[in-house]
mmCIF file of C-alpha atoms in Angstrom:
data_model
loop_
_atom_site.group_PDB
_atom_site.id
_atom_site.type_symbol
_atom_site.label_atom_id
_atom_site.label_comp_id
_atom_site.label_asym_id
_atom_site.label_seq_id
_atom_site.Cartn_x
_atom_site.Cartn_y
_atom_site.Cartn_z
ATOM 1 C CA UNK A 1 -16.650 -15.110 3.393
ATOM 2 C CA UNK A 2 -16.811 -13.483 0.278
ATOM 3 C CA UNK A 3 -17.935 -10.017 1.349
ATOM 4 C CA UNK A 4 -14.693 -10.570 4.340
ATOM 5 C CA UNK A 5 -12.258 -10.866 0.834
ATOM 6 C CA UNK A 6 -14.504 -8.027 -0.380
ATOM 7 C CA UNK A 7 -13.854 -5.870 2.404
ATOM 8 C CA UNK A 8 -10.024 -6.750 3.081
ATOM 9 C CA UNK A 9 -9.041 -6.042 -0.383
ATOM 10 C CA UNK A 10 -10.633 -2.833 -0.287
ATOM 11 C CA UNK A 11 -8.798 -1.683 2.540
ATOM 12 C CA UNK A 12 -5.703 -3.032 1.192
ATOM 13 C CA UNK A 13 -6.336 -0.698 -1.699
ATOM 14 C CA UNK A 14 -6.943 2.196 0.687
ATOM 15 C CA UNK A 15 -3.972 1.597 2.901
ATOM 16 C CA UNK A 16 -1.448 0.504 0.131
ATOM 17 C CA UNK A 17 -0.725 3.758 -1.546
ATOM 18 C CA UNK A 18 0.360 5.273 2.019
ATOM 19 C CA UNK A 19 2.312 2.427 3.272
ATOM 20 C CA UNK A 20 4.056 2.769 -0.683
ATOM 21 C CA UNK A 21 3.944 6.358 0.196
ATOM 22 C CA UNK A 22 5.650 6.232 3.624
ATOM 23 C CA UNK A 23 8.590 3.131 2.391
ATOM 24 C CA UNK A 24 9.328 4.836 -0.593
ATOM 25 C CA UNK A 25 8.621 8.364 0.347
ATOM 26 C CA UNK A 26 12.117 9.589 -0.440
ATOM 27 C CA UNK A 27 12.762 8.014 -3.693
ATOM 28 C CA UNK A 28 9.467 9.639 -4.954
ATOM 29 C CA UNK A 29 10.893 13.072 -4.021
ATOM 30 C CA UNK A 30 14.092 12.609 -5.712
ATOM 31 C CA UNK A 31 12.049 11.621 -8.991
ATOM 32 C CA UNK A 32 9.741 13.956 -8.243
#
C-alpha cells in the first residue's frame, strides 16, 4: 500500500507541473 502512495505521488509530482503548465500556460507568458 505504501509503496502504491509512494508511487502515485511521484507521478503526481511528474505530471503536475505540465497539467499547471498546459491550464495556466497563457498567464505564465504574459508574466513571463
Amino acid at each position: 500500500m505504501s509503496d502504491l502512495i509512494i508511487s502515485a505521488v511521484f507521478l503526481a509530482i511528474l505530471i503536475a507541473p505540465c497539467v499547471i503548465a498546459s491550464f495556466t500556460g497563457h498567464s505564465v507568458r504574459k508574466t513571463i
